Amino acid sequence: MMENAWIIPLFPLLSFLFLLLFGRRLKESSAYVGILLTLVSFIYSLLVLIERLSAPTYKAEAVWLTIGDVQLTAGIEINQLNALMLVIVSLVSFLVHTYSKGYMHGDERFPVFYAYLGLFTFAMLGLVISPNLLQLYIFWELVGLGSFLLIGFYFFKEEAKKAAKKAFIMTRIGDVGLFIGMILLFWQVGSFEYDEIFQAVEAGTISATMLTLTAILIFVGAVGKSGQFPLHTWLPDAMEGPTPVSALIHAATMVAAGVYLVAAMFPLFAASETAMMTVAVIGAFTAIFAASIGLVQKDIKRVLAYSTVSQLGYMMLALGSAGYVAGVFHLMTHAFFKALLFLAAGSVIHAVHTQNIEEMGGLWKKLRITGPLFLIGTLAIAGVPLFSGFFSKEEILIATWEHGNYALFWLALAAAFFTAFYMFRLFFMVFAGESRGNASHVHESPAVMTLPMLVLGVLAIFSGYVNTPWFGTFLGDWLTEGTHALGHGHVEGPAWIMYAATGISLFGILLAYLIYGKRRISRDWLGGEGAVTYNILYNKYYVDEFYQSTIVPFIKGVSLFFAFIDKFLVEGIINVVTGTVKALGKIGSKLQTGQVQQYGMVAFVGLAVLLVIFALTGGYFK
């Protein structure tokens, strides 16, 4: 199965091409094309994962381009990490394709939406099986294109257009760092291949300074894609896309690409203590920073968006703390419970036709399936015991503590409290109490929307058990098999960490219950909407405003300067050159009269002059 894994991305690509050509005729039947072909990708990915559980890494490449002595290759590689990622991406994509049939029903551009989903899925699947940085970079940029198209799907809305451009531009900033890092590695190693880069790292042929520089530059690319501070501001605005897009982008695909990149290049990062600390610090700060913003947001999708930024920070913290398994494990569990939360949020929006949680409430009795499933996702992300997020979040905290990043550990614990609080604030405001809006038309979503949510609900509970001793082995033992550079499969830590994480999560839930469930404590605990603290959090620490008043004018100023140079200097020189050529051309053109007799006379006179010169020189030229 692994030998033919290259066909896995081709099924969603076929969906994209087919719907591009025939989608208009198929109309809403386009959904069946996308769902079927993505299902085939998922089944094949599952078979590949099952084979990889007992088989060694498979790699196949062919020469793509030869430049002198350098050969650039293209192919596939199936190792533990990308075999797991293939299943995560294809499964979530399949469920989102299925869910979208109900959510996007009646949309005029229904086939186009499914075509874009196919393109996006193809790009992400191609990215994870790439055996080298150059091929990864090609699919990396294609993922950016797919996100641009999906975020800006409602192009007639000004906010959607701005969000799409913002996502495209801000992730490109990170991509510049990734590109420079790739080129520097190629300069040092002479290859883009992961294997050869890691061999050079292990052999010590790359200097310590260059190791740190290249690792941090590659991390800059991950910062852009995975919405880490300070390139995080595009991700909440991406909520302007349809809700199924939010589930796809913010759960298992685009934002996961940055975490996947750091995990895939982990031996390079592990060789530089400075690079590891950079990843850990940025991750921890992003986790607490985004979680604090989520405390006061009123848009149901934006709360989940900042939650995503925070959880991605957790993953980066784990990787930067030598917790390779912890980071990948949380990437997997987060893909399931966050996709569930977004799809459940879409079901709520589908029912009440608003995203403002201030206009919701009392939906538990009306949304009998969505309510319990949203609660499962909320319990998982809050880290409540026996739910998937409990196991992966504890793994991150232990990895951070055991690595000696004690200050970052306490930040992560505080972020865990914030997460439990703002997620249950969201839950109680949406589902508890009395309705604050028009609830007369509220009804549960159709089966085509609830069934994918049920599947994700099961995974949000049980996916965490794969990294427990209850099955005889840990997921981490398999993930780190065959290489010492990835660390230990499972790290043991003090028991008090588990109790502390559980206690602080339960305290966050209790506090949210008292404020937003029972209303025993005033909701103006931050001083109300006019208070300074509330305004700072609600306005996202004014980061966008800061960029708008500093970075944007600076870029515009630089652009105007170069526009001036281009117009008055470059174009001036070009105008002088072209003017001179035109003048010479006009002079030359006057010699061309088109009269044959004149040409004959000139030729005769010229011949006569040559004969005279010949005679005067005695028959030869001296």
XYZ file of C-alpha atoms in Angstrom:
622
model
C 0.000 0.000 0.000
C 2.818 2.412 0.868
C 4.365 2.061 -2.596
C 1.216 3.520 -4.136
C 0.567 6.159 -1.464
C 1.298 8.847 -4.055
C -2.247 8.404 -5.386
C -3.819 9.520 -2.077
C -3.643 13.257 -2.899
C -4.776 12.619 -6.474
C -8.377 11.792 -5.519
C -9.187 15.266 -4.111
C -7.237 16.762 -7.046
C -9.481 14.785 -9.413
C -12.485 16.148 -7.490
C -11.213 19.701 -7.988
C -10.610 19.276 -11.731
C -13.870 17.416 -12.359
C -16.000 19.956 -10.493
C -14.182 22.806 -12.197
C -15.268 21.381 -15.554
C -18.688 19.908 -14.777
C -19.720 21.387 -11.426
C -22.152 23.873 -12.959
C -24.120 21.026 -14.545
C -24.048 18.850 -11.427
C -25.145 21.675 -9.101
C -25.591 20.295 -5.557
C -24.817 16.765 -6.747
C -21.223 18.018 -6.770
C -21.180 17.122 -3.079
C -21.298 13.404 -3.884
C -18.221 13.695 -6.099
C -16.205 15.455 -3.399
C -17.435 13.173 -0.595
C -16.783 9.940 -2.525
C -13.282 10.845 -3.706
C -12.239 12.149 -0.282
C -13.587 8.952 1.278
C -11.349 6.932 -1.047
C -8.361 9.030 0.092
C -9.250 8.379 3.732
C -9.640 4.615 3.263
C -6.332 4.402 1.418
C -4.629 6.559 4.092
C -5.981 4.238 6.795
C -4.595 1.200 4.982
C -1.223 2.925 4.622
C -1.173 3.708 8.359
C -2.028 0.110 9.246
C 0.801 -1.153 7.027
C 3.251 1.407 8.460
C 2.531 0.187 11.994
C 4.632 -2.897 11.310
C 6.670 -1.975 8.216
C 9.739 0.308 7.937
C 9.700 3.795 6.441
C 9.120 3.770 2.694
C 10.687 6.329 0.383
C 10.575 6.591 -3.407
C 11.964 9.430 -5.519
C 12.717 10.228 -9.134
C 15.002 12.866 -10.609
C 12.933 15.921 -11.385
C 15.519 18.462 -12.454
C 19.278 18.386 -13.071
C 21.357 21.571 -12.794
C 25.041 20.871 -13.268
C 26.015 18.324 -10.646
C 22.888 18.968 -8.580
C 19.859 16.716 -8.944
C 16.492 17.784 -7.549
C 14.082 14.950 -6.869
C 10.357 14.503 -6.332
C 8.612 11.574 -4.709
C 6.955 10.356 -1.520
C 7.999 9.283 1.945
C 5.851 7.363 4.405
C 7.134 7.513 7.972
C 5.327 7.425 11.306
C 4.554 11.145 11.405
C 3.125 11.593 7.935
C 1.287 8.246 7.975
C -0.608 9.553 11.010
C -1.093 12.956 9.375
C -2.517 11.377 6.206
C -5.293 9.780 8.255
C -6.002 12.927 10.293
C -6.175 15.211 7.235
C -8.182 12.853 5.019
C -10.634 11.921 7.810
C -11.387 15.488 8.894
C -11.601 16.544 5.241
C -14.057 13.725 4.476
C -16.235 14.674 7.462
C -16.155 18.368 6.472
C -17.113 17.442 2.885
C -20.075 15.459 4.232
C -21.149 18.157 6.699
C -20.927 20.867 4.023
C -23.662 19.195 1.971
C -26.151 20.286 4.607
C -24.532 23.524 5.694
C -23.985 24.955 2.183
C -27.368 23.802 0.839
C -28.890 26.467 -1.386
C -25.669 28.397 -1.973
C -25.369 29.641 -5.559
C -21.692 28.658 -5.761
C -22.109 25.230 -4.189
C -19.994 23.355 -6.813
C -17.224 25.966 -6.591
C -17.058 25.495 -2.829
C -16.561 21.749 -3.226
C -13.947 22.315 -5.936
C -11.993 24.567 -3.560
C -12.268 21.980 -0.770
C -10.776 19.393 -3.117
C -7.874 21.664 -4.054
C -7.139 22.458 -0.428
C -7.226 18.792 0.620
C -4.957 17.821 -2.275
C -2.409 20.459 -1.253
C -2.314 19.370 2.379
C -2.046 15.664 1.583
C 0.720 16.426 -0.922
C 2.521 18.486 1.708
C 2.648 15.740 4.335
C 4.048 13.011 2.045
C 6.788 15.227 0.574
C 10.278 13.724 1.147
C 12.157 17.029 0.851
C 11.848 20.705 1.653
C 11.496 21.887 -1.944
C 8.493 19.667 -2.664
C 7.011 20.596 0.711
C 7.402 24.275 -0.158
C 5.481 23.853 -3.426
C 2.522 22.293 -1.625
C 2.969 24.763 1.246
C 2.248 27.617 -1.154
C -0.632 25.695 -2.721
C -2.184 25.341 0.744
C -1.940 29.135 1.000
C -3.763 29.516 -2.295
C -6.501 27.119 -1.201
C -7.002 28.990 2.076
C -7.187 32.301 0.193
C -9.958 30.950 -2.042
C -11.935 29.406 0.829
C -11.616 32.290 3.301
C -12.671 34.709 0.553
C -15.452 32.432 -0.716
C -18.065 35.091 0.082
C -16.171 37.553 -2.096
C -19.146 39.915 -2.243
C -18.569 40.696 1.460
C -15.900 43.311 2.070
C -14.847 41.609 5.325
C -14.292 38.284 3.546
C -12.154 39.901 0.859
C -10.034 41.666 3.458
C -9.677 38.483 5.521
C -8.556 36.459 2.493
C -5.955 39.047 1.519
C -4.772 39.347 5.101
C -4.331 35.577 5.447
C -2.485 35.377 2.134
C -0.122 38.277 2.847
C 0.668 37.483 6.499
C 1.419 33.837 5.793
C 3.624 34.941 2.889
C 5.699 36.937 5.390
C 6.403 33.712 7.229
C 7.028 31.896 3.963
C 9.893 34.266 3.150
C 11.629 33.066 6.321
C 11.025 29.437 5.381
C 12.361 30.016 1.864
C 15.564 31.693 3.097
C 16.079 28.891 5.628
C 15.680 26.291 2.869
C 18.224 28.038 0.640
C 20.742 28.311 3.488
C 20.350 24.610 4.260
C 20.836 23.770 0.590
C 23.960 25.929 0.574
C 25.328 24.047 3.591
C 24.252 20.515 2.678
C 23.823 20.588 -1.113
C 20.404 18.960 -0.857
C 16.797 19.622 0.139
C 16.315 16.001 1.308
C 15.301 15.557 4.947
C 17.576 12.520 5.329
C 20.676 14.281 4.037
C 20.007 17.391 6.130
C 19.631 15.306 9.297
C 22.777 13.307 8.487
C 24.707 16.581 8.087
C 23.313 17.815 11.417
C 24.325 14.609 13.187
C 27.780 14.625 11.568
C 28.373 18.201 12.741
C 29.128 19.559 9.260
C 26.845 22.561 9.841
C 28.146 25.191 12.249
C 26.219 25.915 15.441
C 25.434 29.455 14.282
C 24.067 28.240 10.959
C 22.020 25.516 12.673
C 20.357 28.096 14.888
C 19.801 30.545 12.035
C 18.251 28.012 9.653
C 16.068 26.483 12.367
C 14.690 29.876 13.420
C 14.059 30.896 9.788
C 12.134 27.680 9.185
C 10.228 28.357 12.393
C 9.255 31.778 10.999
C 7.415 29.908 8.230
C 5.659 27.824 10.872
C 4.760 30.979 12.836
C 2.928 32.331 9.788
C 1.039 29.157 8.924
C 0.199 28.150 12.489
C -0.849 31.609 13.627
C 1.801 32.167 16.308
C 2.488 35.616 17.737
C 3.161 38.063 16.087
C 1.791 36.674 12.780
C -1.420 35.389 14.380
C -3.846 38.164 13.430
C -4.939 36.599 10.125
C -6.335 33.497 11.784
C -9.304 34.961 13.725
C -10.252 37.066 10.676
C -10.334 33.859 8.610
C -13.679 33.211 10.336
C -15.242 35.212 7.503
C -15.155 32.032 5.424
C -17.973 29.455 5.664
C -17.954 27.531 8.965
C -16.928 24.179 7.391
C -13.839 26.012 6.115
C -13.067 27.092 9.669
C -13.262 23.447 10.786
C -10.943 22.370 7.978
C -8.389 25.188 8.257
C -8.361 25.480 12.058
C -8.369 21.805 12.951
C -6.305 19.428 10.848
C -4.955 21.174 7.794
C -3.527 24.645 7.231
C -2.759 25.647 10.816
C -1.440 22.152 11.498
C 1.076 22.575 8.659
C 3.333 24.816 10.750
C 3.375 22.389 13.672
C 3.953 19.526 11.227
C 6.906 21.401 9.702
C 8.621 21.857 13.076
C 7.933 18.196 13.935
C 9.228 17.018 10.544
C 12.417 19.093 10.995
C 12.733 18.236 14.696
C 16.313 16.811 14.501
C 17.449 20.188 13.127
C 15.734 22.104 15.947
C 16.948 19.652 18.595
C 20.558 20.393 17.588
C 20.182 24.055 18.644
C 19.249 24.910 22.214
C 18.602 28.523 21.170
C 16.176 27.479 18.448
C 14.355 25.133 20.835
C 14.015 27.866 23.442
C 12.727 30.278 20.778
C 10.035 27.800 19.745
C 9.071 27.118 23.368
C 8.888 30.784 24.405
C 6.869 31.848 21.352
C 4.551 28.881 21.870
C 3.971 29.536 25.578
C 3.419 33.257 25.061
C 0.993 32.606 22.190
C -0.927 30.103 24.336
C -1.544 32.532 27.213
C -1.897 35.588 24.952
C -4.628 34.103 22.736
C -6.394 32.430 25.669
C -6.740 35.766 27.456
C -8.342 37.314 24.354
C -10.843 34.440 24.188
C -12.156 35.362 27.646
C -14.346 38.221 26.354
C -15.093 37.608 22.667
C -18.770 37.563 21.643
C -18.570 35.855 18.251
C -18.846 32.072 18.690
C -16.396 31.395 15.863
C -13.860 33.957 17.069
C -13.798 32.384 20.534
C -12.928 29.084 18.838
C -10.410 30.836 16.586
C -8.468 32.276 19.518
C -8.764 28.896 21.164
C -7.054 27.416 18.099
C -4.232 29.965 18.288
C -3.774 29.114 21.968
C -3.752 25.339 21.388
C -1.245 25.713 18.550
C 0.915 27.614 21.018
C 0.669 24.599 23.321
C 1.931 22.345 20.513
C 4.877 24.655 19.809
C 5.667 24.797 23.532
C 5.795 21.001 23.584
C 8.088 20.777 20.551
C 10.362 23.493 21.924
C 10.574 21.594 25.222
C 11.843 18.438 23.478
C 8.339 16.988 23.707
C 8.108 15.686 20.152
C 5.509 13.060 21.072
C 3.518 15.517 23.196
C 3.317 18.042 20.343
C 2.266 15.478 17.720
C -0.153 13.804 20.139
C -1.892 17.107 20.895
C -1.956 17.887 17.178
C -3.969 14.696 16.677
C -6.430 15.106 19.556
C -6.899 18.803 18.812
C -7.751 17.998 15.188
C -10.716 15.946 16.366
C -12.135 18.013 19.223
C -11.588 21.360 17.477
C -13.191 20.119 14.234
C -16.100 18.925 16.390
C -16.413 22.314 18.093
C -16.396 24.215 14.807
C -18.942 21.922 13.174
C -21.134 22.114 16.282
C -20.802 25.913 16.211
C -21.872 25.785 12.567
C -24.897 23.740 13.594
C -25.776 26.418 16.180
C -25.352 29.205 13.602
C -27.435 27.180 11.137
C -30.198 27.035 13.750
C -30.216 30.585 15.150
C -28.765 32.554 12.176
C -26.395 34.602 14.303
C -22.828 34.245 15.547
C -23.270 36.580 18.527
C -23.417 34.506 21.708
C -25.164 37.413 23.471
C -28.184 36.595 21.286
C -28.225 32.883 22.108
C -29.020 30.887 25.241
C -31.390 28.058 26.167
C -30.428 25.908 23.167
C -29.732 22.713 25.150
C -33.359 21.582 24.981
C -33.759 22.533 21.320
C -30.515 21.152 19.897
C -30.608 17.678 21.438
C -27.669 16.339 19.407
C -25.552 19.460 18.888
C -25.663 20.405 22.595
C -24.165 17.176 24.014
C -21.600 17.014 21.195
C -20.522 20.610 21.835
C -20.196 19.687 25.511
C -17.951 16.725 24.621
C -15.675 18.997 22.579
C -15.627 21.546 25.404
C -14.738 18.917 28.014
C -11.958 17.608 25.750
C -10.322 20.983 25.131
C -10.661 21.887 28.819
C -8.586 18.825 29.716
C -11.200 17.058 31.841
C -10.060 13.523 32.754
C -10.984 10.644 30.440
C -11.436 12.973 27.458
C -8.731 13.101 24.766
C -7.463 16.578 25.567
C -6.688 15.538 29.142
C -4.057 13.031 28.017
C -2.361 15.207 25.399
C -2.366 18.390 27.510
C -0.887 16.521 30.477
C 1.819 15.148 28.174
C 2.737 18.730 27.170
C 2.870 19.945 30.777
C 5.070 17.022 31.811
C 7.419 17.534 28.834
C 7.747 21.230 29.686
C 8.439 20.545 33.366
C 10.916 17.734 32.729
C 12.813 19.888 30.206
C 13.351 22.486 32.912
C 11.189 25.238 31.407
C 9.549 25.953 34.752
C 8.404 29.523 33.976
C 6.834 28.343 30.728
C 5.178 25.477 32.606
C 3.332 27.905 34.873
C 2.292 29.985 31.860
C 0.917 26.835 30.236
C -0.968 25.973 33.424
C -2.495 29.463 33.507
C -3.478 29.072 29.856
C -5.187 25.780 30.784
C -7.274 27.647 33.373
C -8.203 30.336 30.837
C -9.129 27.665 28.292
C -11.477 25.857 30.657
C -13.033 29.154 31.718
C -13.662 30.731 28.293
C -14.841 27.479 26.712
C -17.433 26.895 29.425
C -18.346 30.573 29.326
C -19.120 29.910 25.677
C -21.033 26.712 26.468
C -23.198 28.241 29.201
C -23.970 31.390 27.189
C -25.062 29.344 24.171
C -26.867 26.393 25.734
C -27.840 27.295 29.327
C -30.414 29.677 30.751
C -33.175 31.337 28.782
C -33.097 32.273 25.131
C -31.960 35.836 24.467
C -32.980 35.767 20.811
C -35.789 34.535 18.610
C -35.825 30.805 19.387
C -39.192 29.954 17.803
C -37.637 28.727 14.542
C -34.733 26.824 16.109
C -34.426 23.170 15.059
C -31.725 20.524 15.016
C -29.502 20.208 11.971
C -30.108 17.427 9.417
C -28.408 14.030 9.691
C -25.843 14.892 7.028
C -24.491 17.510 9.484
C -24.931 15.634 12.767
C -23.388 12.312 11.667
C -19.910 13.796 11.025
C -20.192 15.505 14.407
C -21.017 12.166 16.067
C -17.901 10.568 14.569
C -15.765 13.452 15.822
C -17.488 13.224 19.210
C -16.375 9.604 19.592
C -12.815 10.538 18.571
C -12.811 13.555 20.917
C -13.399 11.121 23.784
C -11.352 8.079 22.841
C -8.461 9.252 20.628
C -6.416 10.148 23.707
C -6.279 6.536 24.845
C -3.817 5.566 22.095
C -0.994 7.122 24.112
C -1.799 5.292 27.329
C -0.431 1.936 28.561
C -3.913 0.428 28.355
C -3.213 -0.971 24.869
C 0.145 -2.458 25.784
C 2.191 0.293 24.123
C 2.215 4.067 23.735
C 1.611 5.965 20.502
C 4.876 7.713 21.317
C 6.834 4.444 21.268
C 5.821 3.973 17.653
C 6.304 7.645 16.708
C 9.910 7.701 17.923
C 10.816 4.233 16.719
C 14.119 3.990 14.857
C 15.672 7.347 15.783
C 17.108 8.779 18.997
C 16.787 12.375 17.749
C 13.056 12.455 18.545
C 13.478 11.719 22.243
C 11.600 9.202 24.363
C 8.244 7.756 23.391
C 6.714 8.606 26.749
C 7.984 10.880 29.508
C 7.030 10.207 33.114
C 6.553 13.168 35.428
C 5.461 13.988 38.972
C 1.897 12.916 39.769
C 1.089 16.379 41.140
C 1.179 17.791 37.584
C -1.837 15.687 36.640
C -3.696 16.736 39.783
C -2.775 20.403 39.293
C -3.874 20.395 35.632
C -7.135 18.665 36.488
C -7.816 20.901 39.482
C -7.171 24.140 37.633
C -9.369 23.057 34.715
C -12.217 22.105 37.063
C -11.815 25.431 38.872
C -12.114 27.265 35.535
C -15.284 25.315 34.743
C -16.741 26.030 38.190
C -16.019 29.746 37.904
C -17.631 29.894 34.445
C -20.649 28.040 35.848
C -21.057 30.466 38.735
C -20.776 33.516 36.455
C -22.578 32.420 33.288
C -24.555 29.369 34.377
C -25.977 30.200 37.800
C -25.173 33.943 37.582
C -24.090 33.983 41.237
C -21.144 36.210 40.331
C -21.489 39.363 38.234
C -20.636 39.036 34.576
C -18.829 42.368 34.862
C -15.927 40.670 36.638
C -13.512 42.603 34.402
C -15.229 45.885 35.199
C -17.751 45.870 32.347
C -17.477 46.865 28.726
C -16.167 50.325 29.528
C -13.285 49.095 31.673
C -9.713 49.375 30.457
C -8.887 45.666 30.948
C -12.040 44.551 29.158
C -11.405 46.865 26.209
C -7.797 45.721 25.877
C -8.852 42.068 25.735
C -11.896 42.650 23.537
C -9.789 44.627 21.055
C -7.138 41.883 20.984
C -4.462 44.032 22.681
C -4.790 46.463 19.751
C -2.236 44.473 17.742
C -4.119 45.091 14.484
C -4.341 48.787 15.267
C -0.615 48.846 16.043
C 0.173 47.246 12.696
C -2.205 49.631 10.958
C -0.514 52.689 12.450
C 3.114 51.537 12.161
C 3.867 48.650 9.806
C 1.302 49.533 7.145
C 2.389 53.215 6.783
C 6.027 52.112 6.728
C 5.352 49.585 3.953
C 3.340 52.172 2.046
C 6.175 54.687 2.438
C 8.726 52.187 1.134
C 6.391 51.330 -1.734
C 5.944 55.000 -2.649
C 9.723 55.522 -2.533
C 10.377 52.659 -4.911
C 7.435 53.756 -7.077
C 9.123 57.186 -7.336
C 12.454 55.539 -8.230
C 10.707 53.393 -10.796
C 8.785 56.249 -12.374
C 11.359 59.010 -12.420
C 14.697 57.184 -12.437
C 14.246 53.769 -14.009
C 11.591 54.885 -16.468
C 13.615 58.100 -17.114
C 16.663 56.091 -18.143
C 14.510 53.808 -20.237
C 12.863 56.813 -21.911
C 16.290 58.314 -22.755
C 17.498 55.020 -24.255
C 14.308 54.401 -26.218
C 14.226 58.061 -27.356
C 17.798 57.823 -28.636
C 17.055 54.599 -30.486
C 13.923 56.112 -31.987
C 15.869 59.234 -33.124
C 18.560 57.122 -34.750
C 15.859 55.057 -36.352
C 14.217 58.138 -37.817
C 17.548 59.336 -39.216
C 18.184 55.934 -40.729
C 14.682 55.739 -42.112
C 15.300 58.917 -44.179
C 17.944 57.017 -46.127
C 15.271 54.573 -47.219
C 13.236 56.217 -50.021
C 11.939 53.112 -51.726
C 13.135 54.337 -55.189
C 15.077 51.611 -57.048
C 16.861 54.059 -59.365
C 18.213 55.967 -56.339
C 19.517 52.738 -54.771
C 21.168 51.863 -58.137
C 22.825 55.266 -58.357
C 24.204 54.969 -54.798
C 25.564 51.516 -55.579
C 27.164 52.771 -58.840
C 28.754 55.801 -57.097
C 30.019 53.564 -54.284
C 31.583 51.165 -56.772
C 33.232 54.073 -58.633
C 34.702 55.420 -55.369
C 36.119 51.986 -54.512
C 37.728 51.706 -58.005
C 39.345 55.141 -57.644
C 40.729 54.194 -54.224
C 41.973 50.925 -55.669
C 43.772 52.720 -58.534
C 45.345 55.363 -56.274
C 46.766 52.776 -53.902
C 48.487 50.820 -56.674
C 46.106 47.879 -56.608
C 46.263 47.138 -52.898
C 45.597 48.814 -49.552
C 48.549 49.733 -47.403
